[in-house]
Short mmCIF file of C-alpha atoms and ligand atoms in Angstrom, two decimals:
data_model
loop_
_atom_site.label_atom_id
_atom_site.label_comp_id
_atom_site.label_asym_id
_atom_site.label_seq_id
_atom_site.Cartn_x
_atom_site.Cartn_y
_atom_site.Cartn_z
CA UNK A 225 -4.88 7.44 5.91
CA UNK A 226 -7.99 8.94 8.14
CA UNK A 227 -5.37 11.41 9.61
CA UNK A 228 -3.53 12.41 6.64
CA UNK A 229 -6.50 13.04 4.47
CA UNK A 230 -8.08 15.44 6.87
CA UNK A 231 -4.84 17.57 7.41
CA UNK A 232 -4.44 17.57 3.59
CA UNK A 233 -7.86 18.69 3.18
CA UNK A 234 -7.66 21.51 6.04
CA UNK A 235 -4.50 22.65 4.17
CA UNK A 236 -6.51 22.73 0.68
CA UNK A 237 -8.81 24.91 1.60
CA UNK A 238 -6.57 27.25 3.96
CA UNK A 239 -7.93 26.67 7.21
CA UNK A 240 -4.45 26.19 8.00
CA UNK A 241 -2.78 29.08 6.17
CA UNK A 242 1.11 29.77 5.44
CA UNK A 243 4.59 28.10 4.16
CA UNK A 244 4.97 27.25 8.39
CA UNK A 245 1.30 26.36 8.97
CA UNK A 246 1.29 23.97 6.22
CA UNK A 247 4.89 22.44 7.12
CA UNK A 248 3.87 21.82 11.09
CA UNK A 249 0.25 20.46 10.37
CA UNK A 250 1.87 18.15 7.61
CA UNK A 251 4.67 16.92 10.21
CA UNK A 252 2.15 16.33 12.77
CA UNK A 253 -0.69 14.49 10.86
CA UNK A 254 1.97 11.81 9.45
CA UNK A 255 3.48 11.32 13.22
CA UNK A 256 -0.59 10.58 14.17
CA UNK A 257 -0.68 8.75 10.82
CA UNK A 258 2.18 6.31 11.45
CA UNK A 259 1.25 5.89 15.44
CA UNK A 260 -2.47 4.22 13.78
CA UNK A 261 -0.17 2.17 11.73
CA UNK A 262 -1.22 -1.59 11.64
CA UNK A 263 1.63 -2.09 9.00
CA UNK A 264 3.38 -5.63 9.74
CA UNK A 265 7.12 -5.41 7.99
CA UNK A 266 9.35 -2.53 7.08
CA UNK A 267 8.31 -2.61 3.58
CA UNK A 268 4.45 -2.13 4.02
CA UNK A 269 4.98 1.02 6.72
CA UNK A 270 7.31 2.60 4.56
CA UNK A 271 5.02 2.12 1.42
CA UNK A 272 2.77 3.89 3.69
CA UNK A 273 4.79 6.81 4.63
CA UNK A 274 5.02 7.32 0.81
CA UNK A 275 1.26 7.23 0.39
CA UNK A 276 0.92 10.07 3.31
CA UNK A 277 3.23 12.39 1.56
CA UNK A 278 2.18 12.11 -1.72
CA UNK A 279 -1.34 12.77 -0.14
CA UNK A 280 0.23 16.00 2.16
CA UNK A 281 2.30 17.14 -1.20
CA UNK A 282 -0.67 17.65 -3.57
CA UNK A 283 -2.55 19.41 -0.96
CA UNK A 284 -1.00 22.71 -2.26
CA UNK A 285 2.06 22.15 -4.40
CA UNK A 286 4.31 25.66 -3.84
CA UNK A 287 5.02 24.07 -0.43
CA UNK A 288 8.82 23.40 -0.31
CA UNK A 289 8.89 23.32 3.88
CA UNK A 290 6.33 21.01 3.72
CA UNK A 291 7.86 18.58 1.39
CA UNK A 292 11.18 18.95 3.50
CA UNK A 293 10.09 18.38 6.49
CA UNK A 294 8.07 15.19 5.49
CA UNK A 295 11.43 14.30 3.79
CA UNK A 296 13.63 14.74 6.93
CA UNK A 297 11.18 12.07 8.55
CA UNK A 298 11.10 9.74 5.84
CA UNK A 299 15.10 10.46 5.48
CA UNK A 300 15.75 8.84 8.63
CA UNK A 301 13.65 6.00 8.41
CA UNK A 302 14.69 4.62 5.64
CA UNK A 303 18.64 5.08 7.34
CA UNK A 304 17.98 3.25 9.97
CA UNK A 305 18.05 -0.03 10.92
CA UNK A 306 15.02 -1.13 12.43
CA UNK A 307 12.67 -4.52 12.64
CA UNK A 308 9.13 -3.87 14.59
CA UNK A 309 6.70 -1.46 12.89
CA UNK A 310 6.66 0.06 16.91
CA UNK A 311 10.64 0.94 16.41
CA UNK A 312 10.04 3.14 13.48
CA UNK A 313 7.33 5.07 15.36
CA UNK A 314 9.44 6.08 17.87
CA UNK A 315 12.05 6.76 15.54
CA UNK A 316 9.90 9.11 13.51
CA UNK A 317 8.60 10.36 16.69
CA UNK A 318 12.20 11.19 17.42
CA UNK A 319 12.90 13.00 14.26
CA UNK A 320 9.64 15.06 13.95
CA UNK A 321 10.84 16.58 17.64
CA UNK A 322 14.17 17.09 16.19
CA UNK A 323 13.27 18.69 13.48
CA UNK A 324 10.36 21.32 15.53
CA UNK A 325 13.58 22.08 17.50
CA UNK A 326 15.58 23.07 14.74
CA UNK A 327 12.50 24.92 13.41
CA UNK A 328 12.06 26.84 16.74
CA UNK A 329 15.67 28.00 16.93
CA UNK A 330 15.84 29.23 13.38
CA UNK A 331 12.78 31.48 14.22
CA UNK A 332 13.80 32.58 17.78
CA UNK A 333 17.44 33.79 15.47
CA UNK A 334 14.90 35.14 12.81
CA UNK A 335 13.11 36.92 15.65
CA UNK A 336 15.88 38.49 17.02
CA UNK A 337 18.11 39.79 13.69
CA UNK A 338 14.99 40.85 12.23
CA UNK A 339 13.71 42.98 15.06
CA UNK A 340 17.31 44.88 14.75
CA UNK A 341 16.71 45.49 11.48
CA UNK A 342 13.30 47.87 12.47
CA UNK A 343 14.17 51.04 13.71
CA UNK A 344 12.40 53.92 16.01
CA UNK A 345 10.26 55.55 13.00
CA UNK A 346 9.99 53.24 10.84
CA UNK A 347 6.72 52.84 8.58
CA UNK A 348 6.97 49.04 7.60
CA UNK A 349 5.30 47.56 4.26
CA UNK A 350 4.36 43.91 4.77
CA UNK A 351 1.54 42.11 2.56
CA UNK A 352 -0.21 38.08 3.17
CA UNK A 353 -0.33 36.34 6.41
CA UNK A 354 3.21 35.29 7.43
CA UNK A 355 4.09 33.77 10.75
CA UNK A 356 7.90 34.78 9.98
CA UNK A 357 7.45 38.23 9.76
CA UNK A 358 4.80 38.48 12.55
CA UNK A 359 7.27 37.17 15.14
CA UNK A 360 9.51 39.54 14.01
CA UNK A 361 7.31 42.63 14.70
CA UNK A 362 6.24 41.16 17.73
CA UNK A 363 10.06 41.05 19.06
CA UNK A 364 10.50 44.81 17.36
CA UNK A 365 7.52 46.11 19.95
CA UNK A 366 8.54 44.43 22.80
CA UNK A 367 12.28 45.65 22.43
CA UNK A 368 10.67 48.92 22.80
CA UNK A 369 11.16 50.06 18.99
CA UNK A 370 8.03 52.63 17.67
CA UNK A 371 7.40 51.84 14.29
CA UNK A 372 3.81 51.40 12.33
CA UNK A 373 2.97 48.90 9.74
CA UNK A 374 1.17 49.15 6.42
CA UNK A 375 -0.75 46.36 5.01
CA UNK A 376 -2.49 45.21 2.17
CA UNK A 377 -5.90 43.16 2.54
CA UNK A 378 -4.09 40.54 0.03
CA UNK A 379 -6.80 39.39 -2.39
CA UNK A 380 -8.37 37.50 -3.07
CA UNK A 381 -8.92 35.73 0.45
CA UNK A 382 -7.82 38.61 2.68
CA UNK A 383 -5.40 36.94 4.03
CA UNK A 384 -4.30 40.42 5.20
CA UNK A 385 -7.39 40.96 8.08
CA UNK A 386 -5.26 38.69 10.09
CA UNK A 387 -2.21 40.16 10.09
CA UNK A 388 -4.47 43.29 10.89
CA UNK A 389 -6.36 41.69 13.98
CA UNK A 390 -2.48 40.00 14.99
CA UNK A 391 -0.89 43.68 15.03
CA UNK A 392 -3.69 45.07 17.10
CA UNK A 393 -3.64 42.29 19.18
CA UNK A 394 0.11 43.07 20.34
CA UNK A 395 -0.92 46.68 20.21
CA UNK A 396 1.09 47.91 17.00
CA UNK A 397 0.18 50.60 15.11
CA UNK A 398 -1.38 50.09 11.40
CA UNK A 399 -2.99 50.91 8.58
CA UNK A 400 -4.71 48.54 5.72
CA UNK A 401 -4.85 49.82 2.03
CA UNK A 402 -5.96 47.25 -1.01
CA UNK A 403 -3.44 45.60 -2.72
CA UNK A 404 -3.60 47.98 -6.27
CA UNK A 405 -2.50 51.43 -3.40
CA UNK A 406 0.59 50.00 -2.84
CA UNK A 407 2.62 52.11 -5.02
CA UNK A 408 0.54 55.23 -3.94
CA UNK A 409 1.60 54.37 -0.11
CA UNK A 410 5.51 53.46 -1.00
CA UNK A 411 7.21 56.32 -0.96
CA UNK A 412 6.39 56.65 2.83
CA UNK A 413 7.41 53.46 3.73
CA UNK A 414 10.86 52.72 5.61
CA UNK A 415 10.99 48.97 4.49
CA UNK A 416 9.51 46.34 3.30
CA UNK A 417 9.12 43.07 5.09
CA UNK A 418 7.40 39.81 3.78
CA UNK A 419 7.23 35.86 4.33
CA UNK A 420 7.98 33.71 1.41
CA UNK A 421 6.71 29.95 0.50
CA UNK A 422 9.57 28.98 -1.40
CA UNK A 423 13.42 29.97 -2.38
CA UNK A 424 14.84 28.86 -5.61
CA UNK A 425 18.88 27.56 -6.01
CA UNK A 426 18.95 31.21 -7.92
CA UNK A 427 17.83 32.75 -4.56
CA UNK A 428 14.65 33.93 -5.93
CA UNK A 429 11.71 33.99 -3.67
CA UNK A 430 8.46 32.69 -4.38
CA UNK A 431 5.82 34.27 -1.57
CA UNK A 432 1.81 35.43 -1.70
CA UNK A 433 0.43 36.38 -5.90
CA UNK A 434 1.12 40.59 -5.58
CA UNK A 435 4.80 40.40 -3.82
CA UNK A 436 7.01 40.82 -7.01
CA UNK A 437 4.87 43.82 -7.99
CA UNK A 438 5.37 45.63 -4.46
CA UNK A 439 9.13 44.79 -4.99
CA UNK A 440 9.06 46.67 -8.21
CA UNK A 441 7.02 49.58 -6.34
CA UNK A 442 10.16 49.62 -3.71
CA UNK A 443 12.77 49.47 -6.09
CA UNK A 444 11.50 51.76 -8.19
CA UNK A 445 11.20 53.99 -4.84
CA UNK A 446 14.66 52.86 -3.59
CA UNK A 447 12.74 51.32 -0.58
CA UNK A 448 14.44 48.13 1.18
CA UNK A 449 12.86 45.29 0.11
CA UNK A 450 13.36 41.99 2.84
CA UNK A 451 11.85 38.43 3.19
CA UNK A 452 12.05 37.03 6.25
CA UNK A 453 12.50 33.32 5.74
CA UNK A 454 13.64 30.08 7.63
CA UNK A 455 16.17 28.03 4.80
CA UNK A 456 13.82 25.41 5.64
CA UNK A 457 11.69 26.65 2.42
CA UNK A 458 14.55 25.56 0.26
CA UNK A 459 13.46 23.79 -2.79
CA UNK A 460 16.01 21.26 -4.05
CA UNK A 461 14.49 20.91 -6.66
CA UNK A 462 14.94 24.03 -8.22
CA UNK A 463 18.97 22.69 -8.58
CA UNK A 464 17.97 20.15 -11.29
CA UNK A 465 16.86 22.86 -13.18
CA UNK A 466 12.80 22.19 -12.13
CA UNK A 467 10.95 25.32 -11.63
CA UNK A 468 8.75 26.17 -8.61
CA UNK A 469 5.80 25.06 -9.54
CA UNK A 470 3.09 27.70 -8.82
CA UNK A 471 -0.18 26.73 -7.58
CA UNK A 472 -3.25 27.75 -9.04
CA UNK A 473 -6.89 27.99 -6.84
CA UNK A 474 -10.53 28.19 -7.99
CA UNK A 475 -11.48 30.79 -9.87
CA UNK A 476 -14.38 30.53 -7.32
CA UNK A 477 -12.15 32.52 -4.38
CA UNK A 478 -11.81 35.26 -7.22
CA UNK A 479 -15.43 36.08 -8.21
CA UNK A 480 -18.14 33.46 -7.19
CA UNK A 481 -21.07 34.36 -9.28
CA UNK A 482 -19.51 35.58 -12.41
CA UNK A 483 -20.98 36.26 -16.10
CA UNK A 484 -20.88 32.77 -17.87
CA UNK A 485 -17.55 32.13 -20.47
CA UNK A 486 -15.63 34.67 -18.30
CA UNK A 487 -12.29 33.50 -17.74
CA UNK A 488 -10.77 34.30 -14.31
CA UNK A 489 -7.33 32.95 -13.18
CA UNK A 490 -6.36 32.68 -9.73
CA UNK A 491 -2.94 32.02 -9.20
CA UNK A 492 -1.64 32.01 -5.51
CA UNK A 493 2.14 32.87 -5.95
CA UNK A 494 4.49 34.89 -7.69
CA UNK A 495 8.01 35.33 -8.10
CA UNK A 496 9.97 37.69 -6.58
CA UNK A 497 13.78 37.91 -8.43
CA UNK A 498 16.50 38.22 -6.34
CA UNK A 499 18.13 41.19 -7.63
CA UNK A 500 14.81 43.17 -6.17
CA UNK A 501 15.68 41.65 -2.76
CA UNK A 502 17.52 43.81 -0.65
CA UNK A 503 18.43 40.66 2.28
CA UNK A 504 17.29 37.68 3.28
CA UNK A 505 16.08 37.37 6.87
CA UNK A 506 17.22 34.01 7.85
CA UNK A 507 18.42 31.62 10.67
CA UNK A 508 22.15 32.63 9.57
CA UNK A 509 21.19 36.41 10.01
CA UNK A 510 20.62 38.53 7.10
CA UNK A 511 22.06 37.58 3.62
CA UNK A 512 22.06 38.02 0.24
CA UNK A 513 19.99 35.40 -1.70
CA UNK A 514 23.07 35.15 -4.02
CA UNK A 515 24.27 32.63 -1.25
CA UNK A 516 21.46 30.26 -0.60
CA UNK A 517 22.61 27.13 -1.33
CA UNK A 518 26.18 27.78 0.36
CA UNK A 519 23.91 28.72 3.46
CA UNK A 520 21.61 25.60 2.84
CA UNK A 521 24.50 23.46 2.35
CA UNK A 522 26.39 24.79 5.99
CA UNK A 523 22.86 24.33 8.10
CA UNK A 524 20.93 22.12 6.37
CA UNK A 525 22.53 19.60 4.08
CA UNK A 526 19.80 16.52 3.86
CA UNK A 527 17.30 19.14 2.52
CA UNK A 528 19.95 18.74 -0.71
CA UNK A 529 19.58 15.13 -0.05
CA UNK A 530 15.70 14.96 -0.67
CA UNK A 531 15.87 16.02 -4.21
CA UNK A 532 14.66 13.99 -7.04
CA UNK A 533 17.50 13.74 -9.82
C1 LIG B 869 0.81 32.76 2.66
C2 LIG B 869 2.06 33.52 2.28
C3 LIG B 869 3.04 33.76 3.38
C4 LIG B 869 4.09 32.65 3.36
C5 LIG B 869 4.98 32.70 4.60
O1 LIG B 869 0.03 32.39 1.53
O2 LIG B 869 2.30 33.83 1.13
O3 LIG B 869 3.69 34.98 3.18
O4 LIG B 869 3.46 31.38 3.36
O5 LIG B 869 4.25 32.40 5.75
P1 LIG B 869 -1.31 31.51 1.79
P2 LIG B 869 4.99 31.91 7.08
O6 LIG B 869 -2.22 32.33 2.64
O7 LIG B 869 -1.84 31.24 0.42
O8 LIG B 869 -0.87 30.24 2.50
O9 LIG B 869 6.00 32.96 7.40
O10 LIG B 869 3.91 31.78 8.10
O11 LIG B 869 5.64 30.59 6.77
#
């Protein structure tokens, strides 16, 4: 499991950083996993496609996209027919390209629908490192749309320094404040734009420890609040009535030398309620999370199909 372990170990300690990150590193390290194989019958190879994703899933458990995607691939091997050990590989090989296309049309739509949604002006909010909402600002600048961003520095890994070094990378205009000045900063904000790790059956979204409190700040402010989101972070789960579960890190990452008996929690994630969201940026444009799993169902309906009853 040489392969597996060492992505799963590059996603514990965030080398590899984000819902997406986390999703495409799992994907890849079971395809490189499987094509090592020296499994002899169907039985032993898929006994040890189970062992790589229950080694990928407890790498960080608020990982929905990753658990779906490793699904999808284990999905359609155990549909088909197939004999030889070297069948399956190129049937997994198959589905893991399948699947990266679907992935890389529901961001090129996320792109472009978000990008509409930022206006000449604007003064955008966004907090964390995500992928999702980075393309988006990327496609806002190069339609030609002046806007700035704010961002926080996202404790306690500063996560945040590189979405700063991304923006002034592509040349977009911002400004970094710590997390606790975000309700200071709000009422000069246009909108608010973040990533998310997971979305509940309820449609709430689960994103970056500090994102429910800056949707308070813009509610309270009557500031849009959006997550920009591929419905590949769909948690079936959550249908069966099992909440997200929410990870919790070292206390380590919080304060590394601190007085002895303190007690310091560090959890990574919070939950954001949908009534505080304002739309969900998605690969069927923007909705209201009130409508998840009808949009789930319509796009994607063997993520429904991975759930544990
Ligand atoms: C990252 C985070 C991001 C989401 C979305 O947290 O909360 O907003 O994962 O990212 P961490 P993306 O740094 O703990 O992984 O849009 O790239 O999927």
């Amino acid at each position: 499991m040489e392969r597996v372990i060492e992505a799963a170990e590059r996603i514990r300690r965030l080398e590899v950083q984000g819902a997406t990150g986390v999703a495409l590193t799992a994907l890849r390290a079971i395809v490189e996993q499987l094509e090592m194989s020296m499994a002899r019958d169907r039985a032993s190879a898929l006994q040890e496609l189970d062992e790589a994703s229950r080694i990928l899933f407890s790498a960080r458990e608020t990982e929905p996209f990753m658990r779906n995607a490793v699904r999808f691939l284990k999905l359609k091997a155990e549909e088909a027919e197939w004999e030889r050990v070297e069948e399956l590989k190129a049937l997994v090989r198959g589905a893991s390209q399948e699947l990266l296309e679907t992935f890389r049309e529901a961001r090129r739509r996320i792109a472009e629908v978000g990008s509409r949604r930022i206006l000449n002006g604007d003064i955008i909010l966004t907090h964390c490192h995500s992928s999702t909402v980075m393309v988006i600002l990327k496609n806002a600048k190069e339609r030609g749309t002046d806007f700035k961003v704010v961002l926080t520095e996202t404790r306690p890994l500063y996560q945040g320094r590189r979405t700063a070094r991304e923006l002034s990378e592509a040349g977009i205009g911002a400004t970094m404040i710590v997390d606790s000045a975000v309700r200071s900063f709000m009422r000069g904000i246009s909108k608010v734009l973040v990533g998310a790790d997971a979305i509940t059956s309820e449609g709430n979204v689960i994103n970056k420890v500090g994102t429910s409190l800056i949707a308070l700040a813009a509610q309270e402010a009557r500031v849009p609040f959006y997550v920009a989101s591929e419905l590949l972070k769909f948690d079936p789960q959550t249908i069966h009535g099992d909440y997200e579960a929410i990870e919790e890190r070292s206390p380590q990452e919080v304060w590394a030398d601190p007085p002895e008996g303190l007690m310091i929690r560090n959890p990574a994630f919070d939950v954001t309620r949908r009534d505080y969201i304002h739309g969900l940026i998605c690969e069927e444009g923007v909705i209201s999370p009130h409508i998840i799993l009808e949009a789930v169902l319509r796009r994607y309906p063997w993520i429904l199909k991975g759930a544990q009853v």
